[in-house]
PDB file of C-alpha atoms in Angstrom:
ATOM      1  CA  UNK A   1      28.030  -1.310  90.962  1.00 86.00           C
ATOM      2  CA  UNK A   2      25.439  -3.921  91.488  1.00 93.00           C
ATOM      3  CA  UNK A   3      26.297  -8.013  90.194  1.00 94.00           C
ATOM      4  CA  UNK A   4      23.370 -10.271  89.422  1.00 94.00           C
ATOM      5  CA  UNK A   5      23.937 -13.823  90.402  1.00 94.00           C
ATOM      6  CA  UNK A   6      21.426 -16.186  88.350  1.00 93.00           C
ATOM      7  CA  UNK A   7      21.011 -18.258  90.906  1.00 93.00           C
ATOM      8  CA  UNK A   8      19.400 -22.416  90.387  1.00 92.00           C
ATOM      9  CA  UNK A   9      19.393 -25.691  92.422  1.00 89.00           C
ATOM     10  CA  UNK A  10      22.743 -27.159  90.714  1.00 87.00           C
ATOM     11  CA  UNK A  11      22.984 -30.780  88.834  1.00 88.00           C
ATOM     12  CA  UNK A  12      26.010 -32.970  88.172  1.00 88.00           C
ATOM     13  CA  UNK A  13      25.051 -32.636  85.125  1.00 87.00           C
ATOM     14  CA  UNK A  14      27.012 -30.305  82.960  1.00 86.00           C
ATOM     15  CA  UNK A  15      24.828 -30.085  80.163  1.00 88.00           C
ATOM     16  CA  UNK A  16      22.130 -27.891  83.019  1.00 86.00           C
ATOM     17  CA  UNK A  17      25.051 -26.111  84.084  1.00 86.00           C
ATOM     18  CA  UNK A  18      26.004 -24.596  80.856  1.00 88.00           C
ATOM     19  CA  UNK A  19      22.121 -23.377  79.913  1.00 89.00           C
ATOM     20  CA  UNK A  20      22.588 -21.763  83.150  1.00 89.00           C
ATOM     21  CA  UNK A  21      26.431 -20.129  82.053  1.00 91.00           C
ATOM     22  CA  UNK A  22      23.919 -18.826  78.438  1.00 90.00           C
ATOM     23  CA  UNK A  23      21.071 -17.626  80.539  1.00 90.00           C
ATOM     24  CA  UNK A  24      24.062 -15.134  82.828  1.00 91.00           C
ATOM     25  CA  UNK A  25      25.405 -14.567  79.292  1.00 92.00           C
ATOM     26  CA  UNK A  26      21.832 -13.104  78.055  1.00 90.00           C
ATOM     27  CA  UNK A  27      21.252 -11.163  81.306  1.00 91.00           C
ATOM     28  CA  UNK A  28      24.991  -9.349  80.688  1.00 91.00           C
ATOM     29  CA  UNK A  29      24.296  -8.688  77.577  1.00 91.00           C
ATOM     30  CA  UNK A  30      20.758  -6.919  77.784  1.00 89.00           C
ATOM     31  CA  UNK A  31      21.382  -5.552  81.163  1.00 91.00           C
ATOM     32  CA  UNK A  32      24.758  -4.541  80.657  1.00 91.00           C
ATOM     33  CA  UNK A  33      25.787  -6.083  84.134  1.00 93.00           C
ATOM     34  CA  UNK A  34      28.124  -8.195  85.503  1.00 93.00           C
ATOM     35  CA  UNK A  35      26.090 -11.589  85.890  1.00 94.00           C
ATOM     36  CA  UNK A  36      27.360 -15.146  86.935  1.00 94.00           C
ATOM     37  CA  UNK A  37      25.694 -18.133  87.271  1.00 94.00           C
ATOM     38  CA  UNK A  38      25.697 -19.857  90.990  1.00 94.00           C
ATOM     39  CA  UNK A  39      24.136 -22.871  92.804  1.00 93.00           C
ATOM     40  CA  UNK A  40      22.974 -24.005  95.255  1.00 92.00           C
ATOM     41  CA  UNK A  41      24.424 -27.821  95.673  1.00 91.00           C
ATOM     42  CA  UNK A  42      25.666 -30.411  93.034  1.00 90.00           C
ATOM     43  CA  UNK A  43      28.423 -27.730  91.052  1.00 90.00           C
ATOM     44  CA  UNK A  44      29.769 -24.845  91.202  1.00 92.00           C
ATOM     45  CA  UNK A  45      30.322 -21.658  92.345  1.00 93.00           C
ATOM     46  CA  UNK A  46      28.115 -21.890  95.489  1.00 93.00           C
ATOM     47  CA  UNK A  47      25.640 -18.870  95.869  1.00 91.00           C
ATOM     48  CA  UNK A  48      26.468 -18.411  99.698  1.00 93.00           C
ATOM     49  CA  UNK A  49      30.528 -18.269  98.165  1.00 94.00           C
ATOM     50  CA  UNK A  50      29.985 -15.429  95.647  1.00 93.00           C
ATOM     51  CA  UNK A  51      27.854 -13.133  97.945  1.00 92.00           C
ATOM     52  CA  UNK A  52      30.754 -12.841 100.375  1.00 92.00           C
ATOM     53  CA  UNK A  53      33.163 -12.409  98.237  1.00 93.00           C
ATOM     54  CA  UNK A  54      31.501 -10.142  96.390  1.00 93.00           C
ATOM     55  CA  UNK A  55      32.108  -6.333  96.931  1.00 93.00           C
ATOM     56  CA  UNK A  56      29.622  -5.079  94.902  1.00 94.00           C
ATOM     57  CA  UNK A  57      25.353  -4.993  96.056  1.00 95.00           C
ATOM     58  CA  UNK A  58      24.596  -8.039  94.248  1.00 95.00           C
ATOM     59  CA  UNK A  59      21.048  -9.332  93.533  1.00 95.00           C
ATOM     60  CA  UNK A  60      19.970 -12.875  93.726  1.00 95.00           C
ATOM     61  CA  UNK A  61      18.035 -13.529  90.438  1.00 93.00           C
ATOM     62  CA  UNK A  62      16.013 -16.783  91.061  1.00 94.00           C
ATOM     63  CA  UNK A  63      15.895 -18.899  88.419  1.00 91.00           C
ATOM     64  CA  UNK A  64      13.291 -21.092  90.687  1.00 91.00           C
ATOM     65  CA  UNK A  65       9.922 -22.054  89.559  1.00 89.00           C
ATOM     66  CA  UNK A  66       7.917 -21.834  93.220  1.00 89.00           C
ATOM     67  CA  UNK A  67       8.710 -21.474  96.954  1.00 88.00           C
ATOM     68  CA  UNK A  68      10.198 -24.703  97.750  1.00 89.00           C
ATOM     69  CA  UNK A  69      12.947 -25.908 100.244  1.00 90.00           C
ATOM     70  CA  UNK A  70      15.552 -24.542  98.708  1.00 89.00           C
ATOM     71  CA  UNK A  71      13.919 -21.126  97.911  1.00 91.00           C
ATOM     72  CA  UNK A  72      12.609 -20.923 101.605  1.00 91.00           C
ATOM     73  CA  UNK A  73      15.082 -22.487 103.567  1.00 92.00           C
ATOM     74  CA  UNK A  74      18.381 -21.996 101.875  1.00 91.00           C
ATOM     75  CA  UNK A  75      18.286 -18.632 100.046  1.00 91.00           C
ATOM     76  CA  UNK A  76      15.269 -16.817 102.186  1.00 92.00           C
ATOM     77  CA  UNK A  77      15.940 -18.499 105.256  1.00 91.00           C
ATOM     78  CA  UNK A  78      19.833 -18.383 105.181  1.00 92.00           C
ATOM     79  CA  UNK A  79      20.188 -14.739 103.479  1.00 92.00           C
ATOM     80  CA  UNK A  80      17.233 -13.558 106.588  1.00 92.00           C
ATOM     81  CA  UNK A  81      15.667 -11.534 103.963  1.00 92.00           C
ATOM     82  CA  UNK A  82      12.571 -11.290 101.543  1.00 91.00           C
ATOM     83  CA  UNK A  83      11.705 -11.400  97.818  1.00 91.00           C
ATOM     84  CA  UNK A  84      11.557  -8.314  95.926  1.00 90.00           C
ATOM     85  CA  UNK A  85      13.225  -6.204  98.559  1.00 91.00           C
ATOM     86  CA  UNK A  86      16.642  -4.302  99.487  1.00 94.00           C
ATOM     87  CA  UNK A  87      18.347  -5.399 102.793  1.00 93.00           C
ATOM     88  CA  UNK A  88      21.810  -5.531 104.255  1.00 93.00           C
ATOM     89  CA  UNK A  89      23.642  -7.877 104.459  1.00 91.00           C
ATOM     90  CA  UNK A  90      27.272  -8.718 105.023  1.00 90.00           C
ATOM     91  CA  UNK A  91      28.078  -4.789 104.145  1.00 91.00           C
ATOM     92  CA  UNK A  92      26.271  -4.831 101.166  1.00 91.00           C
ATOM     93  CA  UNK A  93      23.045  -4.777  99.952  1.00 95.00           C
ATOM     94  CA  UNK A  94      21.070  -7.819  98.798  1.00 95.00           C
ATOM     95  CA  UNK A  95      18.345  -8.154  96.885  1.00 95.00           C
ATOM     96  CA  UNK A  96      16.232 -11.646  95.846  1.00 94.00           C
ATOM     97  CA  UNK A  97      13.924 -11.902  93.063  1.00 93.00           C
ATOM     98  CA  UNK A  98      10.594 -14.139  93.548  1.00 93.00           C
ATOM     99  CA  UNK A  99      10.676 -17.124  92.156  1.00 91.00           C
ATOM    100  CA  UNK A 100       9.757 -17.370  87.684  1.00 88.00           C
ATOM    101  CA  UNK A 101       6.429 -19.355  88.149  1.00 87.00           C
ATOM    102  CA  UNK A 102       3.851 -16.833  88.045  1.00 86.00           C
ATOM    103  CA  UNK A 103       5.160 -14.920  85.453  1.00 87.00           C
ATOM    104  CA  UNK A 104       2.420 -14.669  82.392  1.00 82.00           C
ATOM    105  CA  UNK A 105       5.979 -15.226  80.132  1.00 83.00           C
ATOM    106  CA  UNK A 106       6.939 -18.507  81.465  1.00 84.00           C
ATOM    107  CA  UNK A 107       2.806 -19.774  81.125  1.00 85.00           C
ATOM    108  CA  UNK A 108       2.964 -18.593  78.072  1.00 82.00           C
ATOM    109  CA  UNK A 109       6.013 -20.505  76.813  1.00 83.00           C
ATOM    110  CA  UNK A 110       5.068 -23.926  78.598  1.00 85.00           C
ATOM    111  CA  UNK A 111       1.427 -23.560  76.617  1.00 84.00           C
ATOM    112  CA  UNK A 112       3.099 -22.998  73.163  1.00 81.00           C
ATOM    113  CA  UNK A 113       5.484 -26.221  73.984  1.00 83.00           C
ATOM    114  CA  UNK A 114       2.127 -27.511  75.183  1.00 85.00           C
ATOM    115  CA  UNK A 115      -0.082 -27.048  71.851  1.00 81.00           C
ATOM    116  CA  UNK A 116       2.980 -28.135  69.484  1.00 80.00           C
ATOM    117  CA  UNK A 117       2.851 -31.650  70.999  1.00 84.00           C
ATOM    118  CA  UNK A 118      -0.560 -31.788  71.068  1.00 84.00           C
ATOM    119  CA  UNK A 119      -0.374 -30.926  67.184  1.00 77.00           C
ATOM    120  CA  UNK A 120      -2.362 -27.781  67.583  1.00 57.00           C
ATOM    121  CA  UNK A 121      -2.358 -24.320  65.748  1.00 58.00           C
ATOM    122  CA  UNK A 122       1.328 -23.147  67.503  1.00 53.00           C
ATOM    123  CA  UNK A 123       1.401 -19.429  68.752  1.00 64.00           C
ATOM    124  CA  UNK A 124       3.767 -16.862  68.158  1.00 72.00           C
ATOM    125  CA  UNK A 125       6.688 -18.188  70.273  1.00 72.00           C
ATOM    126  CA  UNK A 126       7.887 -15.549  72.206  1.00 75.00           C
ATOM    127  CA  UNK A 127      10.903 -15.957  73.949  1.00 83.00           C
ATOM    128  CA  UNK A 128      13.388 -13.660  72.081  1.00 85.00           C
ATOM    129  CA  UNK A 129      16.355 -16.419  71.534  1.00 82.00           C
ATOM    130  CA  UNK A 130      13.865 -18.507  70.502  1.00 85.00           C
ATOM    131  CA  UNK A 131      12.743 -16.319  68.338  1.00 88.00           C
ATOM    132  CA  UNK A 132      15.983 -15.717  67.278  1.00 88.00           C
ATOM    133  CA  UNK A 133      17.977 -19.149  66.888  1.00 87.00           C
ATOM    134  CA  UNK A 134      15.227 -20.671  65.332  1.00 90.00           C
ATOM    135  CA  UNK A 135      14.728 -17.779  62.583  1.00 92.00           C
ATOM    136  CA  UNK A 136      18.687 -18.516  61.871  1.00 94.00           C
ATOM    137  CA  UNK A 137      17.857 -22.200  61.309  1.00 94.00           C
ATOM    138  CA  UNK A 138      15.403 -21.488  58.947  1.00 93.00           C
ATOM    139  CA  UNK A 139      16.992 -18.990  57.314  1.00 94.00           C
ATOM    140  CA  UNK A 140      20.341 -21.837  57.201  1.00 94.00           C
ATOM    141  CA  UNK A 141      17.910 -24.388  55.998  1.00 94.00           C
ATOM    142  CA  UNK A 142      16.879 -22.017  53.002  1.00 94.00           C
ATOM    143  CA  UNK A 143      20.487 -21.166  52.056  1.00 94.00           C
ATOM    144  CA  UNK A 144      22.145 -24.668  52.543  1.00 95.00           C
ATOM    145  CA  UNK A 145      24.049 -21.867  55.436  1.00 94.00           C
ATOM    146  CA  UNK A 146      26.374 -24.064  58.222  1.00 95.00           C
ATOM    147  CA  UNK A 147      25.536 -21.816  61.309  1.00 94.00           C
ATOM    148  CA  UNK A 148      28.447 -23.549  62.917  1.00 94.00           C
ATOM    149  CA  UNK A 149      31.412 -21.006  60.416  1.00 96.00           C
ATOM    150  CA  UNK A 150      30.627 -17.521  61.542  1.00 96.00           C
ATOM    151  CA  UNK A 151      30.766 -16.362  58.117  1.00 97.00           C
ATOM    152  CA  UNK A 152      27.753 -18.172  57.297  1.00 97.00           C
ATOM    153  CA  UNK A 153      26.148 -16.859  60.040  1.00 96.00           C
ATOM    154  CA  UNK A 154      26.806 -13.319  59.046  1.00 97.00           C
ATOM    155  CA  UNK A 155      25.061 -14.251  56.209  1.00 97.00           C
ATOM    156  CA  UNK A 156      21.943 -15.614  57.520  1.00 96.00           C
ATOM    157  CA  UNK A 157      22.343 -12.398  60.023  1.00 96.00           C
ATOM    158  CA  UNK A 158      21.305 -10.048  57.060  1.00 96.00           C
ATOM    159  CA  UNK A 159      19.456 -12.899  55.792  1.00 96.00           C
ATOM    160  CA  UNK A 160      17.326 -12.564  59.020  1.00 95.00           C
ATOM    161  CA  UNK A 161      17.700  -8.822  59.903  1.00 95.00           C
ATOM    162  CA  UNK A 162      15.825  -7.861  56.230  1.00 94.00           C
ATOM    163  CA  UNK A 163      13.181 -10.498  55.771  1.00 93.00           C
ATOM    164  CA  UNK A 164      15.073 -11.154  51.994  1.00 93.00           C
ATOM    165  CA  UNK A 165      17.138 -14.270  51.510  1.00 94.00           C
ATOM    166  CA  UNK A 166      18.519 -12.907  47.633  1.00 93.00           C
ATOM    167  CA  UNK A 167      20.746 -10.348  50.055  1.00 93.00           C
ATOM    168  CA  UNK A 168      22.507 -13.691  52.518  1.00 94.00           C
ATOM    169  CA  UNK A 169      23.871 -14.452  48.646  1.00 94.00           C
ATOM    170  CA  UNK A 170      25.155 -10.840  48.300  1.00 95.00           C
ATOM    171  CA  UNK A 171      27.037 -10.674  51.705  1.00 97.00           C
ATOM    172  CA  UNK A 172      30.796 -10.671  50.806  1.00 97.00           C
ATOM    173  CA  UNK A 173      33.596 -10.827  53.458  1.00 97.00           C
ATOM    174  CA  UNK A 174      36.990  -9.912  53.101  1.00 96.00           C
ATOM    175  CA  UNK A 175      39.872 -10.602  55.726  1.00 95.00           C
ATOM    176  CA  UNK A 176      39.372 -12.570  59.258  1.00 96.00           C
ATOM    177  CA  UNK A 177      36.534  -9.287  59.753  1.00 97.00           C
ATOM    178  CA  UNK A 178      35.192 -11.243  63.260  1.00 97.00           C
ATOM    179  CA  UNK A 179      38.460 -11.651  64.994  1.00 96.00           C
ATOM    180  CA  UNK A 180      39.236  -8.040  63.878  1.00 97.00           C
ATOM    181  CA  UNK A 181      35.911  -6.838  65.419  1.00 97.00           C
ATOM    182  CA  UNK A 182      36.152  -9.104  68.697  1.00 96.00           C
ATOM    183  CA  UNK A 183      40.135  -8.177  68.869  1.00 97.00           C
ATOM    184  CA  UNK A 184      38.612  -4.139  69.243  1.00 97.00           C
ATOM    185  CA  UNK A 185      35.512  -4.262  70.499  1.00 96.00           C
ATOM    186  CA  UNK A 186      37.287  -6.580  73.581  1.00 95.00           C
ATOM    187  CA  UNK A 187      39.787  -3.550  74.185  1.00 95.00           C
ATOM    188  CA  UNK A 188      36.716  -1.233  74.459  1.00 95.00           C
ATOM    189  CA  UNK A 189      38.096   0.712  70.441  1.00 96.00           C
ATOM    190  CA  UNK A 190      35.285   3.347  69.110  1.00 97.00           C
ATOM    191  CA  UNK A 191      33.044   2.690  66.548  1.00 98.00           C
ATOM    192  CA  UNK A 192      31.810   4.886  64.082  1.00 98.00           C
ATOM    193  CA  UNK A 193      28.791   4.843  62.785  1.00 98.00           C
ATOM    194  CA  UNK A 194      27.064   6.585  59.878  1.00 97.00           C
ATOM    195  CA  UNK A 195      24.032   7.868  60.983  1.00 97.00           C
ATOM    196  CA  UNK A 196      21.953   7.799  64.008  1.00 97.00           C
ATOM    197  CA  UNK A 197      19.799   5.057  63.162  1.00 97.00           C
ATOM    198  CA  UNK A 198      22.467   2.826  62.014  1.00 97.00           C
ATOM    199  CA  UNK A 199      24.369   3.701  66.083  1.00 97.00           C
ATOM    200  CA  UNK A 200      20.712   2.920  68.168  1.00 97.00           C
ATOM    201  CA  UNK A 201      21.191  -1.226  67.186  1.00 96.00           C
ATOM    202  CA  UNK A 202      24.467  -1.306  67.775  1.00 97.00           C
ATOM    203  CA  UNK A 203      25.032  -3.816  70.652  1.00 95.00           C
ATOM    204  CA  UNK A 204      28.031  -1.660  72.075  1.00 96.00           C
ATOM    205  CA  UNK A 205      28.914   0.492  74.466  1.00 94.00           C
ATOM    206  CA  UNK A 206      31.088   3.552  72.241  1.00 96.00           C
ATOM    207  CA  UNK A 207      29.739   4.387  69.657  1.00 97.00           C
ATOM    208  CA  UNK A 208      29.556   7.618  67.905  1.00 97.00           C
ATOM    209  CA  UNK A 209      27.946   8.771  65.045  1.00 97.00           C
ATOM    210  CA  UNK A 210      29.310  10.774  61.792  1.00 96.00           C
ATOM    211  CA  UNK A 211      26.318  12.808  61.136  1.00 95.00           C
ATOM    212  CA  UNK A 212      25.578  14.519  64.504  1.00 94.00           C
ATOM    213  CA  UNK A 213      29.757  15.224  65.060  1.00 93.00           C
ATOM    214  CA  UNK A 214      29.560  17.039  61.965  1.00 86.00           C
ATOM    215  CA  UNK A 215      26.527  19.214  62.104  1.00 73.00           C
ATOM    216  CA  UNK A 216      27.011  21.794  59.096  1.00 81.00           C
ATOM    217  CA  UNK A 217      28.894  20.628  55.746  1.00 79.00           C
ATOM    218  CA  UNK A 218      29.004  21.844  51.968  1.00 85.00           C
ATOM    219  CA  UNK A 219      29.325  20.378  48.614  1.00 90.00           C
ATOM    220  CA  UNK A 220      29.616  16.825  50.602  1.00 94.00           C
ATOM    221  CA  UNK A 221      27.193  14.822  52.609  1.00 95.00           C
ATOM    222  CA  UNK A 222      27.497  14.914  56.793  1.00 95.00           C
ATOM    223  CA  UNK A 223      28.352  11.461  56.850  1.00 96.00           C
ATOM    224  CA  UNK A 224      31.398  11.814  54.279  1.00 96.00           C
ATOM    225  CA  UNK A 225      32.283  14.697  57.213  1.00 96.00           C
ATOM    226  CA  UNK A 226      31.713  13.261  59.984  1.00 96.00           C
ATOM    227  CA  UNK A 227      33.370   9.807  59.857  1.00 97.00           C
ATOM    228  CA  UNK A 228      36.234  12.420  58.066  1.00 96.00           C
ATOM    229  CA  UNK A 229      36.463  13.788  61.269  1.00 96.00           C
ATOM    230  CA  UNK A 230      36.024  11.219  63.640  1.00 97.00           C
ATOM    231  CA  UNK A 231      38.585   8.847  62.445  1.00 96.00           C
ATOM    232  CA  UNK A 232      41.161  12.051  62.729  1.00 95.00           C
ATOM    233  CA  UNK A 233      40.018  13.092  66.073  1.00 96.00           C
ATOM    234  CA  UNK A 234      40.604   9.352  67.165  1.00 96.00           C
ATOM    235  CA  UNK A 235      42.859   8.217  65.311  1.00 94.00           C
ATOM    236  CA  UNK A 236      41.528   4.793  64.641  1.00 95.00           C
ATOM    237  CA  UNK A 237      38.288   3.781  64.605  1.00 97.00           C
ATOM    238  CA  UNK A 238      36.186   0.843  63.464  1.00 98.00           C
ATOM    239  CA  UNK A 239      33.534   1.728  60.382  1.00 98.00           C
ATOM    240  CA  UNK A 240      29.363   1.194  60.321  1.00 98.00           C
ATOM    241  CA  UNK A 241      27.505   2.333  57.287  1.00 98.00           C
ATOM    242  CA  UNK A 242      23.987   1.324  57.063  1.00 97.00           C
ATOM    243  CA  UNK A 243      22.482   4.706  55.360  1.00 96.00           C
ATOM    244  CA  UNK A 244      25.183   6.350  53.792  1.00 96.00           C
ATOM    245  CA  UNK A 245      27.249   4.825  51.647  1.00 96.00           C
ATOM    246  CA  UNK A 246      29.755   8.457  51.360  1.00 97.00           C
ATOM    247  CA  UNK A 247      30.667   7.217  54.608  1.00 97.00           C
ATOM    248  CA  UNK A 248      32.023   4.530  53.043  1.00 97.00           C
ATOM    249  CA  UNK A 249      33.914   6.505  50.725  1.00 97.00           C
ATOM    250  CA  UNK A 250      35.421   8.259  53.516  1.00 97.00           C
ATOM    251  CA  UNK A 251      36.746   5.212  54.923  1.00 97.00           C
ATOM    252  CA  UNK A 252      37.540   4.274  51.901  1.00 97.00           C
ATOM    253  CA  UNK A 253      39.922   7.421  51.283  1.00 97.00           C
ATOM    254  CA  UNK A 254      40.501   7.691  54.630  1.00 96.00           C
ATOM    255  CA  UNK A 255      42.179   3.676  54.701  1.00 93.00           C
ATOM    256  CA  UNK A 256      44.493   4.557  51.749  1.00 93.00           C
ATOM    257  CA  UNK A 257      45.744   8.014  53.241  1.00 94.00           C
ATOM    258  CA  UNK A 258      47.107   5.286  55.796  1.00 92.00           C
ATOM    259  CA  UNK A 259      44.493   5.452  58.294  1.00 93.00           C
ATOM    260  CA  UNK A 260      44.054   2.542  61.007  1.00 92.00           C
ATOM    261  CA  UNK A 261      40.732   1.252  60.749  1.00 96.00           C
ATOM    262  CA  UNK A 262      40.600  -2.016  61.882  1.00 96.00           C
ATOM    263  CA  UNK A 263      36.947  -2.800  60.141  1.00 98.00           C
ATOM    264  CA  UNK A 264      34.401  -1.139  57.812  1.00 98.00           C
ATOM    265  CA  UNK A 265      31.038  -3.128  57.688  1.00 98.00           C
ATOM    266  CA  UNK A 266      29.014  -1.351  55.224  1.00 97.00           C
ATOM    267  CA  UNK A 267      25.601  -2.022  53.942  1.00 97.00           C
ATOM    268  CA  UNK A 268      23.946   0.848  52.966  1.00 96.00           C
ATOM    269  CA  UNK A 269      21.401   1.121  49.966  1.00 94.00           C
ATOM    270  CA  UNK A 270      23.198   2.103  47.669  1.00 86.00           C
ATOM    271  CA  UNK A 271      22.533   3.189  43.587  1.00 86.00           C
ATOM    272  CA  UNK A 272      24.680   6.975  42.771  1.00 87.00           C
ATOM    273  CA  UNK A 273      27.516   5.306  45.270  1.00 87.00           C
ATOM    274  CA  UNK A 274      27.082   1.267  44.939  1.00 90.00           C
ATOM    275  CA  UNK A 275      30.489   0.967  43.432  1.00 94.00           C
ATOM    276  CA  UNK A 276      31.582   1.767  46.929  1.00 96.00           C
ATOM    277  CA  UNK A 277      31.569  -1.209  48.111  1.00 94.00           C
ATOM    278  CA  UNK A 278      33.422  -2.127  45.898  1.00 95.00           C
ATOM    279  CA  UNK A 279      36.340   0.110  47.439  1.00 96.00           C
ATOM    280  CA  UNK A 280      36.214  -1.054  50.387  1.00 97.00           C
ATOM    281  CA  UNK A 281      36.915  -4.833  49.454  1.00 95.00           C
ATOM    282  CA  UNK A 282      39.724  -3.536  47.521  1.00 94.00           C
ATOM    283  CA  UNK A 283      40.755  -1.409  50.909  1.00 93.00           C
ATOM    284  CA  UNK A 284      43.254  -3.850  52.626  1.00 93.00           C
ATOM    285  CA  UNK A 285      40.989  -3.820  55.924  1.00 95.00           C
ATOM    286  CA  UNK A 286      39.050  -6.665  57.614  1.00 97.00           C
ATOM    287  CA  UNK A 287      35.565  -5.776  56.169  1.00 97.00           C
ATOM    288  CA  UNK A 288      31.844  -7.348  55.569  1.00 98.00           C
ATOM    289  CA  UNK A 289      30.212  -5.331  52.595  1.00 98.00           C
ATOM    290  CA  UNK A 290      26.579  -6.363  51.345  1.00 97.00           C
ATOM    291  CA  UNK A 291      26.894  -5.859  47.669  1.00 95.00           C
ATOM    292  CA  UNK A 292      24.888  -4.214  45.150  1.00 93.00           C
ATOM    293  CA  UNK A 293      21.915  -2.027  45.871  1.00 92.00           C
ATOM    294  CA  UNK A 294      20.632  -3.846  49.164  1.00 92.00           C
ATOM    295  CA  UNK A 295      21.417  -3.034  52.745  1.00 94.00           C
ATOM    296  CA  UNK A 296      20.538  -0.539  54.995  1.00 95.00           C
ATOM    297  CA  UNK A 297      21.076   0.601  59.150  1.00 97.00           C
ATOM    298  CA  UNK A 298      19.482  -2.093  61.016  1.00 96.00           C
ATOM    299  CA  UNK A 299      20.992  -5.166  57.901  1.00 97.00           C
ATOM    300  CA  UNK A 300      24.410  -2.971  59.443  1.00 97.00           C
ATOM    301  CA  UNK A 301      23.246  -3.183  62.380  1.00 97.00           C
ATOM    302  CA  UNK A 302      22.560  -6.712  62.787  1.00 97.00           C
ATOM    303  CA  UNK A 303      25.879  -8.025  60.870  1.00 98.00           C
ATOM    304  CA  UNK A 304      28.549  -5.972  63.332  1.00 98.00           C
ATOM    305  CA  UNK A 305      26.398  -7.924  66.692  1.00 97.00           C
ATOM    306  CA  UNK A 306      26.461 -10.759  64.678  1.00 97.00           C
ATOM    307  CA  UNK A 307      30.437 -10.631  64.397  1.00 97.00           C
ATOM    308  CA  UNK A 308      30.693  -9.645  68.349  1.00 97.00           C
ATOM    309  CA  UNK A 309      29.387 -11.788  69.884  1.00 92.00           C
ATOM    310  CA  UNK A 310      31.722 -13.696  71.632  1.00 86.00           C
TER     311      UNK A 310
END
């Protein structure tokens, strides 16, 4: 196991420290490792204390621009290590990343923001978090949505994922589906996705694909048969559908039969079985449905990921 410490100078200003906490959370989500903010001074936790307390190997990710005194003397000097190399210290392996200043991504972000100040034509925004939040804000502004309301965030997310503002108006929410998703995923419960394309977009570690579970089926789709099979095997599982309306139909049938399904996200494009989406809303399970013919695997995955955001 490896633990990441995102180390910066530290500040008495809590707003700065909250920004560091946000960066640590982004590292956790992107890399699937434990990550914590840590500081050289003026704020807690101090990186020195954490390095000694943690039993696992440690990556100290330097959130400094250059190799100033805090980097050279306080961190590298105290640890007796070189950046970019693993070293044995305190009974564990420790790795310190180089400072950020020589990264072309840092230079590109800075140049883009300076161009905006000068009134020049800005180049593409490169930072993924900035792209995401700016896009969500533009969707919300266009549709009059409140991003402080999780329901409106789900609607904005669906529109953003599809590039279609109209799609946000087709999103219907039943029950407190966000709480249901958060409680289920926090407990590590299984999630069944209809097809591999839907599963590939889910930011969650325990996902099973219905069509893979049922390689052959007669008279029904593999997605339908696979959802039935997996729900029977697990006893209870969340369901995310982005391609096959018949997978949503299977979930509705299992729900009617008394199966414990914590939530359903149903956003498949649908023509022949478009009515199945309405049945999802009626089955009494917390759900998000993209009504009508609209939908797609990317939309379903984006909705689930938004609901699962802590």
